[in-house]
mmCIF file of C-alpha atoms and ligand atoms in Angstrom:
data_model
loop_
_atom_site.group_PDB
_atom_site.id
_atom_site.type_symbol
_atom_site.label_atom_id
_atom_site.label_comp_id
_atom_site.label_asym_id
_atom_site.label_seq_id
_atom_site.Cartn_x
_atom_site.Cartn_y
_atom_site.Cartn_z
ATOM 1 C CA MET A 12 109.999 131.607 84.905
ATOM 2 C CA SER A 13 107.594 132.450 82.475
ATOM 3 C CA LEU A 14 103.815 133.852 83.587
ATOM 4 C CA LEU A 15 102.469 130.912 82.438
ATOM 5 C CA GLN A 16 104.629 128.298 84.660
ATOM 6 C CA SER A 17 103.579 130.516 87.590
ATOM 7 C CA SER A 18 100.374 130.586 87.415
ATOM 8 C CA LEU A 19 100.837 126.749 86.808
ATOM 9 C CA LEU A 20 102.473 126.940 90.087
ATOM 10 C CA ARG A 21 99.800 128.371 91.942
ATOM 11 C CA VAL A 22 97.146 126.636 90.560
ATOM 12 C CA SER A 23 99.015 123.462 91.337
ATOM 13 C CA GLN A 24 99.881 124.463 94.654
ATOM 14 C CA ARG A 25 96.426 125.037 95.488
ATOM 15 C CA ALA A 26 95.311 121.737 94.438
ATOM 16 C CA MET A 27 98.316 120.187 97.187
ATOM 17 C CA ARG A 28 96.470 122.332 99.622
ATOM 18 C CA GLN A 29 93.510 120.242 98.880
ATOM 19 C CA MET A 30 94.777 116.429 99.260
ATOM 20 C CA ALA A 31 96.275 114.919 101.640
ATOM 21 C CA ASP A 32 100.094 114.522 102.134
ATOM 22 C CA ARG A 33 102.849 113.147 105.078
ATOM 23 C CA ASP A 34 101.899 115.806 107.357
ATOM 24 C CA THR A 35 98.120 115.381 107.217
ATOM 25 C CA PRO A 36 96.703 113.990 110.706
ATOM 26 C CA PHE A 37 96.179 110.674 111.246
ATOM 27 C CA ILE A 38 92.544 109.285 110.658
ATOM 28 C CA GLU A 39 91.831 107.345 113.917
ATOM 29 C CA ASP A 40 88.321 106.156 112.515
ATOM 30 C CA GLU A 41 89.173 103.264 110.962
ATOM 31 C CA TRP A 42 91.232 99.576 111.247
ATOM 32 C CA TYR A 43 94.630 99.267 110.267
ATOM 33 C CA VAL A 44 96.721 96.113 110.662
ATOM 34 C CA VAL A 45 98.749 96.396 114.237
ATOM 35 C CA GLY A 46 100.583 92.947 113.056
ATOM 36 C CA PHE A 47 100.516 89.215 111.673
ATOM 37 C CA GLY A 48 98.622 86.953 114.065
ATOM 38 C CA ALA A 49 101.900 85.005 114.513
ATOM 39 C CA GLU A 50 103.612 87.947 115.638
ATOM 40 C CA ILE A 51 101.366 88.412 118.896
ATOM 41 C CA GLY A 52 102.458 86.231 121.605
ATOM 42 C CA ARG A 53 102.798 85.576 124.888
ATOM 43 C CA SER A 54 105.975 87.797 125.828
ATOM 44 C CA LEU A 55 105.764 91.583 125.138
ATOM 45 C CA LEU A 56 105.990 93.193 121.584
ATOM 46 C CA LYS A 57 106.884 97.137 121.073
ATOM 47 C CA ARG A 58 105.393 99.167 117.731
ATOM 48 C CA MET A 59 104.136 102.405 116.989
ATOM 49 C CA VAL A 60 101.031 102.340 115.330
ATOM 50 C CA LEU A 61 99.593 106.148 114.529
ATOM 51 C CA GLY A 62 102.195 107.768 116.393
ATOM 52 C CA ARG A 63 101.253 105.811 119.894
ATOM 53 C CA ARG A 64 103.727 103.210 121.681
ATOM 54 C CA LEU A 65 102.175 100.316 122.053
ATOM 55 C CA VAL A 66 102.987 97.481 123.605
ATOM 56 C CA LEU A 67 101.029 94.335 122.368
ATOM 57 C CA PHE A 68 99.968 90.591 123.525
ATOM 58 C CA ARG A 69 98.195 87.686 123.810
ATOM 59 C CA THR A 70 96.524 86.259 126.654
ATOM 60 C CA ALA A 71 96.791 82.507 128.145
ATOM 61 C CA ALA A 72 93.631 81.992 125.991
ATOM 62 C CA GLY A 73 94.675 83.608 122.760
ATOM 63 C CA GLU A 74 92.686 87.039 122.963
ATOM 64 C CA PRO A 75 95.382 89.953 121.205
ATOM 65 C CA VAL A 76 95.702 92.694 123.815
ATOM 66 C CA ALA A 77 96.938 95.622 123.289
ATOM 67 C CA LEU A 78 97.598 98.359 126.002
ATOM 68 C CA ASP A 79 99.659 102.146 125.980
ATOM 69 C CA ASP A 80 103.457 101.192 126.354
ATOM 70 C CA ARG A 81 103.322 103.580 129.084
ATOM 71 C CA CYS A 82 103.099 103.166 132.373
ATOM 72 C CA ALA A 83 100.472 105.373 134.419
ATOM 73 C CA HIS A 84 102.900 105.766 136.919
ATOM 74 C CA ARG A 85 105.970 107.606 135.497
ATOM 75 C CA SER A 86 105.779 106.381 131.415
ATOM 76 C CA TYR A 87 107.687 103.760 131.786
ATOM 77 C CA PRO A 88 107.576 101.746 128.856
ATOM 78 C CA LEU A 89 105.354 98.782 129.501
ATOM 79 C CA SER A 90 107.484 96.120 127.128
ATOM 80 C CA ALA A 91 109.993 96.787 129.339
ATOM 81 C CA GLY A 92 108.310 95.020 131.993
ATOM 82 C CA ARG A 93 107.165 91.450 132.006
ATOM 83 C CA LEU A 94 103.972 89.327 130.921
ATOM 84 C CA ASP A 95 102.729 87.438 134.133
ATOM 85 C CA GLY A 96 100.006 85.794 133.129
ATOM 86 C CA ASP A 97 97.699 87.471 131.647
ATOM 87 C CA THR A 98 98.928 90.503 133.385
ATOM 88 C CA VAL A 99 101.370 93.317 132.411
ATOM 89 C CA VAL A 100 104.230 93.985 135.260
ATOM 90 C CA CYS A 101 105.793 97.137 135.028
ATOM 91 C CA GLY A 102 109.320 97.238 134.644
ATOM 92 C CA TYR A 103 110.057 100.676 137.159
ATOM 93 C CA HIS A 104 108.268 99.979 140.192
ATOM 94 C CA GLY A 105 106.617 96.903 139.756
ATOM 95 C CA MET A 106 102.751 98.557 138.851
ATOM 96 C CA ARG A 107 100.476 95.603 137.404
ATOM 97 C CA PHE A 108 98.033 96.135 135.144
ATOM 98 C CA ASP A 109 95.122 93.595 133.630
ATOM 99 C CA LYS A 110 94.681 92.603 129.778
ATOM 100 C CA ALA A 111 91.745 95.638 130.311
ATOM 101 C CA GLY A 112 94.845 98.280 130.960
ATOM 102 C CA ASP A 113 93.718 98.654 134.560
ATOM 103 C CA CYS A 114 96.225 98.653 137.802
ATOM 104 C CA ILE A 115 95.092 96.165 140.016
ATOM 105 C CA GLU A 116 98.409 95.832 142.212
ATOM 106 C CA VAL A 117 100.612 98.544 143.330
ATOM 107 C CA PRO A 118 103.858 96.874 145.175
ATOM 108 C CA SER A 119 104.654 99.633 147.710
ATOM 109 C CA GLN A 120 101.209 99.923 149.516
ATOM 110 C CA ALA A 121 98.106 97.329 150.271
ATOM 111 C CA THR A 122 95.703 98.963 148.505
ATOM 112 C CA CYS A 123 95.707 100.043 144.916
ATOM 113 C CA PRO A 124 93.772 103.228 143.944
ATOM 114 C CA LYS A 125 91.013 102.874 141.936
ATOM 115 C CA GLY A 126 90.571 104.491 138.864
ATOM 116 C CA ILE A 127 94.793 104.389 137.558
ATOM 117 C CA GLY A 128 94.727 102.453 134.388
ATOM 118 C CA VAL A 129 96.424 102.259 130.543
ATOM 119 C CA ARG A 130 94.236 102.993 127.636
ATOM 120 C CA LYS A 131 92.934 99.405 126.095
ATOM 121 C CA TYR A 132 92.423 99.823 122.135
ATOM 122 C CA PRO A 133 89.701 97.053 120.527
ATOM 123 C CA LEU A 134 91.437 94.417 118.501
ATOM 124 C CA VAL A 135 89.718 91.847 115.749
ATOM 125 C CA GLU A 136 91.708 88.768 114.827
ATOM 126 C CA ARG A 137 90.844 88.001 111.028
ATOM 127 C CA GLY A 138 92.416 85.660 108.932
ATOM 128 C CA PRO A 139 96.111 86.182 109.199
ATOM 129 C CA PHE A 140 95.979 89.750 110.906
ATOM 130 C CA VAL A 141 95.367 91.368 113.747
ATOM 131 C CA TRP A 142 93.487 94.818 113.382
ATOM 132 C CA GLY A 143 93.358 97.890 115.343
ATOM 133 C CA TRP A 144 90.721 100.696 116.282
ATOM 134 C CA PHE A 145 92.459 104.179 117.420
ATOM 135 C CA GLY A 146 89.403 106.268 117.238
ATOM 136 C CA ALA A 147 86.815 106.431 120.374
ATOM 137 C CA GLU A 148 85.990 103.179 121.414
ATOM 138 C CA SER A 149 82.429 103.402 121.100
ATOM 139 C CA ARG A 150 82.439 103.488 117.264
ATOM 140 C CA ALA A 151 84.405 100.034 117.120
ATOM 141 C CA ASP A 152 82.807 98.380 114.650
ATOM 142 C CA ALA A 153 84.124 95.247 113.002
ATOM 143 C CA SER A 154 81.974 95.211 110.496
ATOM 144 C CA ARG A 155 83.609 98.148 108.862
ATOM 145 C CA ILE A 156 86.868 95.553 108.569
ATOM 146 C CA PRO A 157 88.282 95.713 104.967
ATOM 147 C CA ALA A 158 87.035 91.875 104.312
ATOM 148 C CA THR A 159 89.773 89.944 102.456
ATOM 149 C CA PRO A 160 87.892 86.774 102.233
ATOM 150 C CA TRP A 161 90.043 84.982 99.617
ATOM 151 C CA LEU A 162 92.758 84.443 102.438
ATOM 152 C CA GLU A 163 90.055 82.715 104.571
ATOM 153 C CA GLY A 164 88.765 80.180 102.251
ATOM 154 C CA GLY A 165 91.803 78.088 101.645
ATOM 155 C CA GLN A 166 91.337 78.762 97.856
ATOM 156 C CA TRP A 167 94.575 80.651 97.311
ATOM 157 C CA ALA A 168 97.888 79.871 98.364
ATOM 158 C CA SER A 169 99.613 82.778 100.398
ATOM 159 C CA SER A 170 102.785 84.184 101.469
ATOM 160 C CA GLN A 171 103.145 86.892 104.288
ATOM 161 C CA ASP A 172 105.604 89.975 104.228
ATOM 162 C CA TYR A 173 107.123 92.984 106.046
ATOM 163 C CA PHE A 174 109.051 95.959 105.280
ATOM 164 C CA HIS A 175 109.173 98.741 107.687
ATOM 165 C CA LEU A 176 108.971 101.397 105.470
ATOM 166 C CA PRO A 177 110.818 105.055 106.064
ATOM 167 C CA GLY A 178 108.370 106.698 104.410
ATOM 168 C CA ASN A 179 104.727 107.856 104.434
ATOM 169 C CA TYR A 180 101.121 105.725 103.820
ATOM 170 C CA VAL A 181 99.871 108.106 101.970
ATOM 171 C CA SER A 182 103.087 108.156 99.017
ATOM 172 C CA LEU A 183 102.544 103.869 99.095
ATOM 173 C CA HIS A 184 98.431 104.048 98.254
ATOM 174 C CA GLU A 185 99.665 106.380 95.776
ATOM 175 C CA ASN A 186 102.411 104.381 94.325
ATOM 176 C CA LEU A 187 100.092 101.609 93.778
ATOM 177 C CA LEU A 188 97.483 103.485 92.643
ATOM 178 C CA ASP A 189 99.560 104.195 89.606
ATOM 179 C CA LEU A 190 101.401 101.456 88.048
ATOM 180 C CA THR A 191 102.761 103.644 85.415
ATOM 181 C CA HIS A 192 105.861 103.390 87.817
ATOM 182 C CA LEU A 193 105.842 99.962 86.637
ATOM 183 C CA THR A 194 107.853 100.016 83.405
ATOM 184 C CA PHE A 195 110.395 102.743 85.218
ATOM 185 C CA VAL A 196 111.013 101.888 88.996
ATOM 186 C CA HIS A 197 110.908 97.821 88.265
ATOM 187 C CA ALA A 198 112.486 97.659 85.353
ATOM 188 C CA GLY A 199 114.662 94.794 86.537
ATOM 189 C CA THR A 200 111.894 93.224 88.019
ATOM 190 C CA PHE A 201 108.335 92.772 87.087
ATOM 191 C CA GLY A 202 107.905 96.150 85.028
ATOM 192 C CA THR A 203 108.336 96.174 80.877
ATOM 193 C CA PRO A 204 108.944 98.548 78.730
ATOM 194 C CA ASP A 205 105.305 98.558 77.289
ATOM 195 C CA TYR A 206 103.473 99.025 80.718
ATOM 196 C CA ALA A 207 103.619 102.629 80.701
ATOM 197 C CA ARG A 208 102.190 103.342 77.507
ATOM 198 C CA ALA A 209 99.011 100.550 77.949
ATOM 199 C CA PRO A 210 95.650 101.376 78.378
ATOM 200 C CA TYR A 211 93.832 102.166 81.453
ATOM 201 C CA GLU A 212 90.035 102.441 83.283
ATOM 202 C CA VAL A 213 89.574 104.544 86.224
ATOM 203 C CA GLU A 214 86.532 103.672 88.473
ATOM 204 C CA SER A 215 85.760 106.048 91.212
ATOM 205 C CA SER A 216 83.206 105.987 93.995
ATOM 206 C CA GLU A 217 83.833 108.127 97.507
ATOM 207 C CA GLY A 218 86.169 106.115 99.762
ATOM 208 C CA ARG A 219 87.205 103.847 96.665
ATOM 209 C CA TYR A 220 89.684 104.596 93.651
ATOM 210 C CA ARG A 221 90.547 101.881 91.127
ATOM 211 C CA ILE A 222 92.250 101.823 88.053
ATOM 212 C CA THR A 223 92.881 98.835 85.710
ATOM 213 C CA ARG A 224 95.121 98.697 83.173
ATOM 214 C CA SER A 225 95.558 96.181 80.357
ATOM 215 C CA VAL A 226 99.039 95.213 78.782
ATOM 216 C CA SER A 227 98.460 92.574 75.906
ATOM 217 C CA PRO A 228 99.785 91.133 74.040
ATOM 218 C CA THR A 229 102.712 91.042 76.240
ATOM 219 C CA ARG A 230 105.466 89.048 77.538
ATOM 220 C CA LEU A 231 105.506 88.510 80.990
ATOM 221 C CA PRO A 232 108.718 89.173 83.484
ATOM 222 C CA PRO A 233 109.823 85.476 84.401
ATOM 223 C CA VAL A 234 107.964 86.425 88.281
ATOM 224 C CA TRP A 235 104.860 85.695 86.542
ATOM 225 C CA GLY A 236 106.185 83.919 83.351
ATOM 226 C CA LYS A 237 107.770 81.326 84.599
ATOM 227 C CA PRO A 238 104.593 79.842 87.304
ATOM 228 C CA THR A 239 101.567 80.359 84.303
ATOM 229 C CA GLY A 240 104.092 79.148 81.852
ATOM 230 C CA LEU A 241 102.831 81.743 79.329
ATOM 231 C CA GLU A 242 106.865 82.635 78.504
ATOM 232 C CA HIS A 243 105.794 84.261 74.780
ATOM 233 C CA ASP A 244 105.122 87.652 73.563
ATOM 234 C CA HIS A 245 101.352 87.095 73.213
ATOM 235 C CA ALA A 246 100.274 87.264 77.071
ATOM 236 C CA ALA A 247 97.767 89.405 78.744
ATOM 237 C CA ARG A 248 98.388 90.966 82.070
ATOM 238 C CA ILE A 249 95.515 92.713 83.603
ATOM 239 C CA ALA A 250 96.203 94.686 86.702
ATOM 240 C CA LYS A 251 93.893 96.447 89.029
ATOM 241 C CA SER A 252 94.925 98.477 91.789
ATOM 242 C CA GLU A 253 92.395 99.430 93.862
ATOM 243 C CA PHE A 254 92.406 101.650 97.434
ATOM 244 C CA VAL A 255 89.552 100.057 99.939
ATOM 245 C CA ALA A 256 90.814 101.915 102.824
ATOM 246 C CA PRO A 257 93.337 103.825 104.710
ATOM 247 C CA GLY A 258 94.762 100.407 105.756
ATOM 248 C CA LEU A 259 94.339 97.915 102.647
ATOM 249 C CA HIS A 260 94.698 98.651 98.698
ATOM 250 C CA VAL A 261 94.764 94.888 96.459
ATOM 251 C CA VAL A 262 95.952 95.058 93.686
ATOM 252 C CA SER A 263 95.158 91.930 91.546
ATOM 253 C CA VAL A 264 96.239 91.145 87.998
ATOM 254 C CA GLN A 265 95.432 87.921 85.885
ATOM 255 C CA PHE A 266 96.925 86.537 83.364
ATOM 256 C CA HIS A 267 95.626 84.339 80.098
ATOM 257 C CA ASP A 268 96.599 83.779 76.718
ATOM 258 C CA ALA A 269 95.748 86.104 74.360
ATOM 259 C CA ALA A 270 96.092 84.103 71.436
ATOM 260 C CA LEU A 271 93.228 81.765 72.183
ATOM 261 C CA PRO A 272 89.360 82.293 72.297
ATOM 262 C CA PRO A 273 88.081 83.896 75.666
ATOM 263 C CA GLU A 274 86.128 80.624 76.389
ATOM 264 C CA GLY A 275 88.066 77.623 78.091
ATOM 265 C CA ARG A 276 90.802 79.388 77.791
ATOM 266 C CA PRO A 277 93.830 78.724 81.201
ATOM 267 C CA ARG A 278 93.579 81.812 83.408
ATOM 268 C CA PHE A 279 95.805 82.986 86.652
ATOM 269 C CA GLU A 280 95.133 85.529 89.124
ATOM 270 C CA ILE A 281 97.357 86.885 91.705
ATOM 271 C CA ARG A 282 95.868 89.570 94.599
ATOM 272 C CA THR A 283 98.253 91.196 96.639
ATOM 273 C CA CYS A 284 96.871 92.802 99.920
ATOM 274 C CA HIS A 285 99.634 95.671 100.428
ATOM 275 C CA LEU A 286 98.182 96.939 103.967
ATOM 276 C CA PRO A 287 99.884 100.150 105.160
ATOM 277 C CA THR A 288 99.888 101.289 108.636
ATOM 278 C CA PRO A 289 101.379 104.658 109.628
ATOM 279 C CA GLU A 290 103.864 104.797 112.581
ATOM 280 C CA THR A 291 104.420 108.021 112.318
ATOM 281 C CA HIS A 292 104.203 110.538 109.496
ATOM 282 C CA GLY A 293 107.771 109.800 108.043
ATOM 283 C CA SER A 294 107.555 105.642 108.137
ATOM 284 C CA THR A 295 104.663 103.303 107.632
ATOM 285 C CA HIS A 296 104.782 99.324 108.747
ATOM 286 C CA TYR A 297 103.970 97.767 105.415
ATOM 287 C CA PHE A 298 102.669 94.166 105.443
ATOM 288 C CA ILE A 299 102.014 91.789 102.450
ATOM 289 C CA VAL A 300 100.258 89.279 101.447
ATOM 290 C CA ASN A 301 100.623 87.752 98.325
ATOM 291 C CA SER A 302 98.064 84.836 96.811
ATOM 292 C CA ARG A 303 97.311 82.825 93.696
ATOM 293 C CA ASP A 304 94.856 81.030 92.639
ATOM 294 C CA PHE A 305 96.792 78.427 90.696
ATOM 295 C CA ALA A 306 99.426 75.656 92.121
ATOM 296 C CA LEU A 307 97.989 75.602 95.733
ATOM 297 C CA ASP A 308 99.986 72.952 96.804
ATOM 298 C CA ASP A 309 103.172 73.603 95.272
ATOM 299 C CA SER A 310 105.445 75.483 98.216
ATOM 300 C CA GLY A 311 108.637 75.983 95.955
ATOM 301 C CA MET A 312 106.477 78.338 93.410
ATOM 302 C CA THR A 313 105.425 80.281 96.621
ATOM 303 C CA GLU A 314 108.499 80.977 97.604
ATOM 304 C CA PHE A 315 109.641 81.483 94.110
ATOM 305 C CA MET A 316 107.467 84.401 94.015
ATOM 306 C CA ARG A 317 108.138 85.514 97.157
ATOM 307 C CA GLY A 318 111.603 86.000 96.549
ATOM 308 C CA GLN A 319 110.836 87.682 93.161
ATOM 309 C CA LEU A 320 108.281 89.932 94.441
ATOM 310 C CA MET A 321 110.145 91.171 97.453
ATOM 311 C CA ALA A 322 112.830 92.349 95.499
ATOM 312 C CA ALA A 323 110.233 94.272 93.799
ATOM 313 C CA PHE A 324 108.363 95.365 96.649
ATOM 314 C CA ARG A 325 112.184 96.217 97.641
ATOM 315 C CA GLU A 326 112.563 98.687 94.997
ATOM 316 C CA ASP A 327 109.083 100.586 95.797
ATOM 317 C CA VAL A 328 110.677 100.825 99.658
ATOM 318 C CA GLU A 329 114.109 102.178 98.314
ATOM 319 C CA ALA A 330 111.812 104.960 95.784
ATOM 320 C CA LEU A 331 109.253 106.120 98.628
ATOM 321 C CA THR A 332 112.691 106.189 100.659
ATOM 322 C CA ARG A 333 113.995 108.321 98.521
ATOM 323 C CA LEU A 334 110.927 110.359 97.816
ATOM 324 C CA GLU A 335 110.007 110.723 102.051
ATOM 325 C CA GLU A 336 113.514 112.443 102.399
ATOM 326 C CA ILE A 337 112.911 115.462 99.236
ATOM 327 C CA LEU A 338 108.888 115.557 101.266
ATOM 328 C CA ALA A 339 110.218 115.643 104.783
ATOM 329 C CA ASP A 340 111.951 118.931 103.775
ATOM 330 C CA GLY A 341 109.304 121.636 104.024
ATOM 331 C CA ASP A 342 110.431 123.522 101.242
ATOM 332 C CA PRO A 343 107.445 125.824 100.814
ATOM 333 C CA GLU A 344 108.264 126.032 96.837
ATOM 334 C CA ARG A 345 107.713 122.762 96.291
ATOM 335 C CA TYR A 346 105.213 121.908 94.242
ATOM 336 C CA GLU A 347 103.300 118.650 92.557
ATOM 337 C CA MET A 348 102.087 118.891 88.859
ATOM 338 C CA SER A 349 99.828 116.364 88.321
ATOM 339 C CA ILE A 350 98.583 114.105 85.414
ATOM 340 C CA ALA A 351 95.796 112.308 83.767
ATOM 341 C CA SER A 352 96.582 108.810 85.532
ATOM 342 C CA ASP A 353 96.985 110.460 88.885
ATOM 343 C CA ALA A 354 93.210 111.003 88.742
ATOM 344 C CA PRO A 355 92.502 108.292 91.026
ATOM 345 C CA ALA A 356 95.279 109.044 93.440
ATOM 346 C CA VAL A 357 94.210 112.939 93.775
ATOM 347 C CA ALA A 358 91.122 111.349 94.567
ATOM 348 C CA MET A 359 91.815 109.527 97.069
ATOM 349 C CA ARG A 360 93.754 112.109 98.491
ATOM 350 C CA ARG A 361 90.922 114.619 98.644
ATOM 351 C CA TYR A 362 89.205 111.880 100.265
ATOM 352 C CA LEU A 363 91.842 111.068 103.028
ATOM 353 C CA LEU A 364 91.718 114.338 103.539
ATOM 354 C CA LYS A 365 88.565 114.744 104.215
ATOM 355 C CA ARG A 366 88.640 112.459 106.721
ATOM 356 C CA ALA A 367 91.320 112.998 108.224
ATOM 357 C CA THR A 368 90.400 116.766 109.296
ATOM 358 C CA ILE A 369 85.877 116.234 109.558
ATOM 359 C CA ARG A 370 84.471 115.900 112.898
ATOM 360 C CA GLU A 371 85.215 112.016 114.113
ATOM 361 C CA ASP A 372 81.593 111.530 115.597
ATOM 362 C CA ALA A 373 80.163 112.298 111.328
ATOM 363 C CA GLN A 374 82.986 109.764 110.150
ATOM 364 C CA VAL A 375 80.754 106.806 110.520
ATOM 365 C CA SER A 376 78.057 108.413 108.239
ATOM 366 C CA MET A 377 80.382 108.941 105.536
ATOM 367 C CA ARG A 378 82.154 105.677 105.028
ATOM 368 C CA PRO A 379 80.787 103.436 102.308
HETATM 369 S S1 FES B 16 107.086 103.423 135.913
HETATM 370 FE FE1 FES B 16 105.673 102.074 136.504
HETATM 371 S S2 FES B 16 105.607 101.574 138.058
HETATM 372 FE FE2 FES B 16 106.490 103.016 138.403
HETATM 373 FE FE1 FE2 B 17 105.992 99.201 92.500
#
């Protein structure tokens, strides 16, 4: 290795230490999606989030509940017990817990000792999502749930999906912030050869990182060309990718005919919510909601786009799974050389590291 290379190596390793990676502690003072509302019902659902084992259910009145999935008696998983009304009965020795997590019955004795219980986590159902808070309960402020108003007004047609991703959530955010990869990872689906070299603009502020890439004129891949009718070589594809919060990344893509004057030309937009919820340091619940603002009543188009998009997102899952194998091996000589297009991702990873390592009670004031 030359002198220049070894000094570059030291610089890159120093830069890496200033960025979050798979081993960075989770940011607990945030809202994360714990599930789609439709998944949580009148049976016990077991799910690990931020390294915590949860049991999820819905009360008879429809309120979603998340409790620690570990009985206060001998740690048996409550999810292996049963839901009885709005209470959970442990499947081992039968202790009963109410929806607040308080133990209200011990079958082997006449009275139930006070103060025994399991932790309950604040949940808020909004649109298709159930959001959970894992920091101190006193700081669970629902006004900080990332807003997705277009999913609630009926002006967009949407489909929902989920991947269990064997990779970490930091890498998923980084993947979404540099869409250069479309040309390579997605060469067979929605990437095009001109994508990687297309001009881009970066906008960053503390906690919000956005990159906008303009590919024009271009020939759209079928997943976009077919639904929009822009099946020629003078289409425009303007993609905006934005880190909104640790639990939400939004990618919006607008399409139009670049040969038409701006006034009055038809335009089409698709908007995809990517919602990474860390499961462990090496795995992520990857919730996806894809929406479009055209052909709202065309269910056939919803299914076509859903199939094409999921084929493409599966390519990301496969790529991030391969990446995780490398990142998880703990090689002390590993390095990352960042390039110009990494700027928003580097800023985002520095922000995540700062959020993960500053005092929790200082986190509220620094969030925008
Ligand atoms: S472990 Fe749950 S009641 Fe004993
Ligand atoms: Fe991708």
